[in-house]
Coordinates of C-alpha atoms in Angstrom, one line a residue:
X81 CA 59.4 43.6 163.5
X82 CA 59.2 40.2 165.0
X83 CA 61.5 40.6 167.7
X84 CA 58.7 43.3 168.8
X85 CA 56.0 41.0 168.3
X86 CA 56.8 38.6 170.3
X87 CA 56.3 39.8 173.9
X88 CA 53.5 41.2 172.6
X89 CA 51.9 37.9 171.6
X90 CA 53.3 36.4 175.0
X91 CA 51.5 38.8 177.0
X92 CA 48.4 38.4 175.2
X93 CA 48.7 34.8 175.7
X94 CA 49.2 35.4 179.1
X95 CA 46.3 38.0 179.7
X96 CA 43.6 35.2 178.0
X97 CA 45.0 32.6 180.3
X98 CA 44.1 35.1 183.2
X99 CA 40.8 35.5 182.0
X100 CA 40.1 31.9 181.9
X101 CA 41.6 31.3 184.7
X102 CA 39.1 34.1 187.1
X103 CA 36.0 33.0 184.9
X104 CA 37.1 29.4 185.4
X105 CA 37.6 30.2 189.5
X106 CA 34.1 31.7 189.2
X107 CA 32.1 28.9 187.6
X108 CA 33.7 26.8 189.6
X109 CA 32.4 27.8 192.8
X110 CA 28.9 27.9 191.7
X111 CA 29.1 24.2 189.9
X112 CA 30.8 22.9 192.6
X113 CA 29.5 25.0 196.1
X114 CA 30.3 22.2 198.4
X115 CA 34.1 22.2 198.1
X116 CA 34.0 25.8 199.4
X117 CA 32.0 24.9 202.6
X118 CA 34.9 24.4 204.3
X119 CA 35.6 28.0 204.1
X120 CA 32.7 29.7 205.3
X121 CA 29.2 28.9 205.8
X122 CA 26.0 30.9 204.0
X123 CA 23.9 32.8 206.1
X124 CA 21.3 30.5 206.2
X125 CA 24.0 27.2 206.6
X126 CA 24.9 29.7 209.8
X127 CA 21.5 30.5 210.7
X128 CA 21.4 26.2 211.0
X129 CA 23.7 25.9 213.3
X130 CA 22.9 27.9 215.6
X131 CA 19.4 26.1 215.6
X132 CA 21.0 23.2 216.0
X133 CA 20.7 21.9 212.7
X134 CA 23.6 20.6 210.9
X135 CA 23.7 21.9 207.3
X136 CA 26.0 19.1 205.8
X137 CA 23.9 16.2 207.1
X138 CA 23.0 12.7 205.3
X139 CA 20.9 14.2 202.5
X140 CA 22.7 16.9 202.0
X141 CA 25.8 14.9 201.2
X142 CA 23.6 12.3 199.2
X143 CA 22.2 15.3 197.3
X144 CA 25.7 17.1 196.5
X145 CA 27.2 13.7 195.8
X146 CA 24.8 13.2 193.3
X147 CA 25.0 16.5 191.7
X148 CA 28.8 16.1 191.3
X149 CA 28.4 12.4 189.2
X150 CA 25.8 14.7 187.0
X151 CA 28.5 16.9 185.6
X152 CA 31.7 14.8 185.8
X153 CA 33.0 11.3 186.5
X154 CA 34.8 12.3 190.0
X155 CA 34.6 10.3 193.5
X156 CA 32.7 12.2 196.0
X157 CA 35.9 13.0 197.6
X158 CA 37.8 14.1 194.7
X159 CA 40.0 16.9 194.9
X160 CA 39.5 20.5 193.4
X161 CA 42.5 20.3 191.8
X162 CA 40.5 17.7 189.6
X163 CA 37.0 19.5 189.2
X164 CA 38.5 23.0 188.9
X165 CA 40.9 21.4 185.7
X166 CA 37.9 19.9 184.4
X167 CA 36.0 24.0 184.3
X168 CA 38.9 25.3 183.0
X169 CA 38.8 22.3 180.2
X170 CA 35.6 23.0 179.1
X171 CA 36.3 26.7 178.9
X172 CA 39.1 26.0 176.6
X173 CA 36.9 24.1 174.5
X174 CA 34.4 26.8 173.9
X175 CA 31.7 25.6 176.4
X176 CA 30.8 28.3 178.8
X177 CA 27.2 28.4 177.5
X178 CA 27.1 24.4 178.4
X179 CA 28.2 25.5 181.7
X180 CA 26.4 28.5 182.6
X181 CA 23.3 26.5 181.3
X182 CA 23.5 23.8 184.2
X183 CA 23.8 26.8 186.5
X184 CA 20.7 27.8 185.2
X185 CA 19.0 24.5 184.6
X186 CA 20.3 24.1 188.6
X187 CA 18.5 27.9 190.0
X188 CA 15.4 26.8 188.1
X189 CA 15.1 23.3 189.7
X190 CA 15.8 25.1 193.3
X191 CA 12.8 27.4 192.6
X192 CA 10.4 24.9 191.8
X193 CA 11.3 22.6 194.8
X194 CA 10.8 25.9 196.6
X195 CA 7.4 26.3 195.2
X196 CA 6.0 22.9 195.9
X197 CA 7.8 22.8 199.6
X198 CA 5.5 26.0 200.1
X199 CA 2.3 24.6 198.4
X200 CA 2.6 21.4 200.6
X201 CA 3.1 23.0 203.5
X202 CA 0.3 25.9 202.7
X203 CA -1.8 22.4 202.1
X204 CA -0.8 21.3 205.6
X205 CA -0.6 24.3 207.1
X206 CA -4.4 26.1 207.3
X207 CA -5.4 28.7 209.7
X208 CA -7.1 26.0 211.8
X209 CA -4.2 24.5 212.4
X210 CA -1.9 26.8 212.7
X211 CA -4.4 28.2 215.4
X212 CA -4.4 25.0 216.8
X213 CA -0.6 24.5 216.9
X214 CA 0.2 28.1 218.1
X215 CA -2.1 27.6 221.0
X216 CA -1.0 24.2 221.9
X217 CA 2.9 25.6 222.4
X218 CA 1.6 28.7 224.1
X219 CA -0.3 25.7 227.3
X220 CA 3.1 24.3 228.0
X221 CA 6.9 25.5 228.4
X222 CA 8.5 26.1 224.9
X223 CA 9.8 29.5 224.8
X224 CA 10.2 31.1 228.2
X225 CA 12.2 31.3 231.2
X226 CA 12.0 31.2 234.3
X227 CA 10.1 33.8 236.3
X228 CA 8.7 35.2 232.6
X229 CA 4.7 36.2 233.3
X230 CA 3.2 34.1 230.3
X231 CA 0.3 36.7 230.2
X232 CA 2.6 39.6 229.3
X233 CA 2.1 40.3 225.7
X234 CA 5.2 41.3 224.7
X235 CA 6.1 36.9 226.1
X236 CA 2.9 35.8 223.9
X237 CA 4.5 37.9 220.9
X238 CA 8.0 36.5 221.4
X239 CA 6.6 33.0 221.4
X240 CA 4.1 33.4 218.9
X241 CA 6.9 34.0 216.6
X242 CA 9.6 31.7 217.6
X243 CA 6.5 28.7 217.5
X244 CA 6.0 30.4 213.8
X245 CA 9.3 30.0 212.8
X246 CA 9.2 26.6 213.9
X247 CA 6.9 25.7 211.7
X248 CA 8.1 27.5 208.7
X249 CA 11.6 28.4 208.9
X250 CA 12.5 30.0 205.9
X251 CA 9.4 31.5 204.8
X252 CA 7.4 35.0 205.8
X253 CA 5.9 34.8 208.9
X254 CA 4.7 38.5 209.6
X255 CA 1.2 38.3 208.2
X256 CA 0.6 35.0 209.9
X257 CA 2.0 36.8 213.2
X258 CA -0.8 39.6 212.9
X259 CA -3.6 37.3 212.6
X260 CA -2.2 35.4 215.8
X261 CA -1.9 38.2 218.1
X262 CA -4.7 39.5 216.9
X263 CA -7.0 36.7 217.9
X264 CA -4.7 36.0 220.9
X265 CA -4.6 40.1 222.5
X266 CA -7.7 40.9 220.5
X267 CA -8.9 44.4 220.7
X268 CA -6.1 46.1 220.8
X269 CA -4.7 49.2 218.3
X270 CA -3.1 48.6 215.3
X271 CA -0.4 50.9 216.7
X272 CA 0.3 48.3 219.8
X273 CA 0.6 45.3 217.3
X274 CA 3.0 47.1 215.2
X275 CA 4.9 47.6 218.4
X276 CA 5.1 44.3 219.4
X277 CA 6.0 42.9 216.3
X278 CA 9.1 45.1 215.6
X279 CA 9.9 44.5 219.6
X280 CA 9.7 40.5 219.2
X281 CA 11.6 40.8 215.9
X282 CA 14.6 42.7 217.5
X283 CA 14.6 39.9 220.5
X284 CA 14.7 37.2 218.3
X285 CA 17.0 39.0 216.4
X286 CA 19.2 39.1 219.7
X287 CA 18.8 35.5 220.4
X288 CA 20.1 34.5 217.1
X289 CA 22.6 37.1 216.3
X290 CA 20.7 37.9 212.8

């Protein structure tokens, strides 16, 4: 009876250090996000680039830095060899709730710096001056190319946008777009600004490889 028992017990031994082991890889990589960015960007961290923006600049690294001191004693350049052990550690020890709770506590402190980003900039942001703003960009050069006619509306629309996005990068511009060409190409149908709005979204679309 025992000689059947044990490769039994082995591979049950085996099949729980598996588990941990895929759940441990799992938490892992949303605890610790930044040792993965080596690997592939997100779509937004991709979106940045080709803007122009670098994605991993001083505050970002100040921010993740910080973050990583929050949950364990490691230098900022510490291997994953060392932060994945310590996941694993706490799983043996029973704390998955612990962890999964600062993934949590994490997504809810994202969502309200997201909220107050938008009310500041909804604050900053009012119809007079986004009217203001839009109509300033559209007197000089941002946004065209040579030889473009600046009076074609499907040019206005193209810039409209790319000045909106400007502004307010990750948000929704499309109602803010409508109220723009509408008082820029007023008196037109509804049917033309539908038009021009799914034309200037497939163009920027093109320009940025969405």
């Amino acid at each position: 009876m025992v000689k059947h028992e044990k490769p039994a017990a082995s591979a049950s031994k085996k099949d729980a250090c598996d588990t941990i082991h895929r759940l441990g890889r799992e938490l892992h990589a949303a605890l610790f996000p930044e040792e993965y960015d080596h690997m592939y960007d997100s779509v937004t961290e991709a979106k940045d680039r080709l803007r122009g923006i670098n994605p991993m600049n001083a505050e970002y690294v100040e921010k993740t830095n910080a973050l990583r001191t929050q949950l364990i004693n490691v230098e900022p350049d510490a291997f994953t060899d060392g932060t994945l052990a310590w996941v694993l550690e706490k799983l043996r020890q029973g704390d998955e709730a612990e962890l999964r709770e600062i993934m949590a506590s994490r997504a809810r402190e994202a969502l309200e710096a997201k909220h107050r980003r938008e009310r500041a900039r909804q604050h900053l942001q009012t119809p007079s001056w986004l009217d203001q703003r839009i109509d300033g960009m559209l007197s000089g050069e941002t946004f065209t190319n040579d030889g473009q006619d600046r009076t074609d509306p499907h040019v206005i629309a193209f810039r409209v946008l790319g000045e909106l996005y400007t502004v307010n990068l990750y948000g929704n511009n499309k109602l803010e777009f409508f109220r723009q060409i509408r008082r820029l190409l007023a008196g037109r149908s509804e049917a033309e600004y539908q038009d021009l709005y799914r034309h200037v979204m497939n163009e920027w679309m093109d320009v940025y490889d969405y």
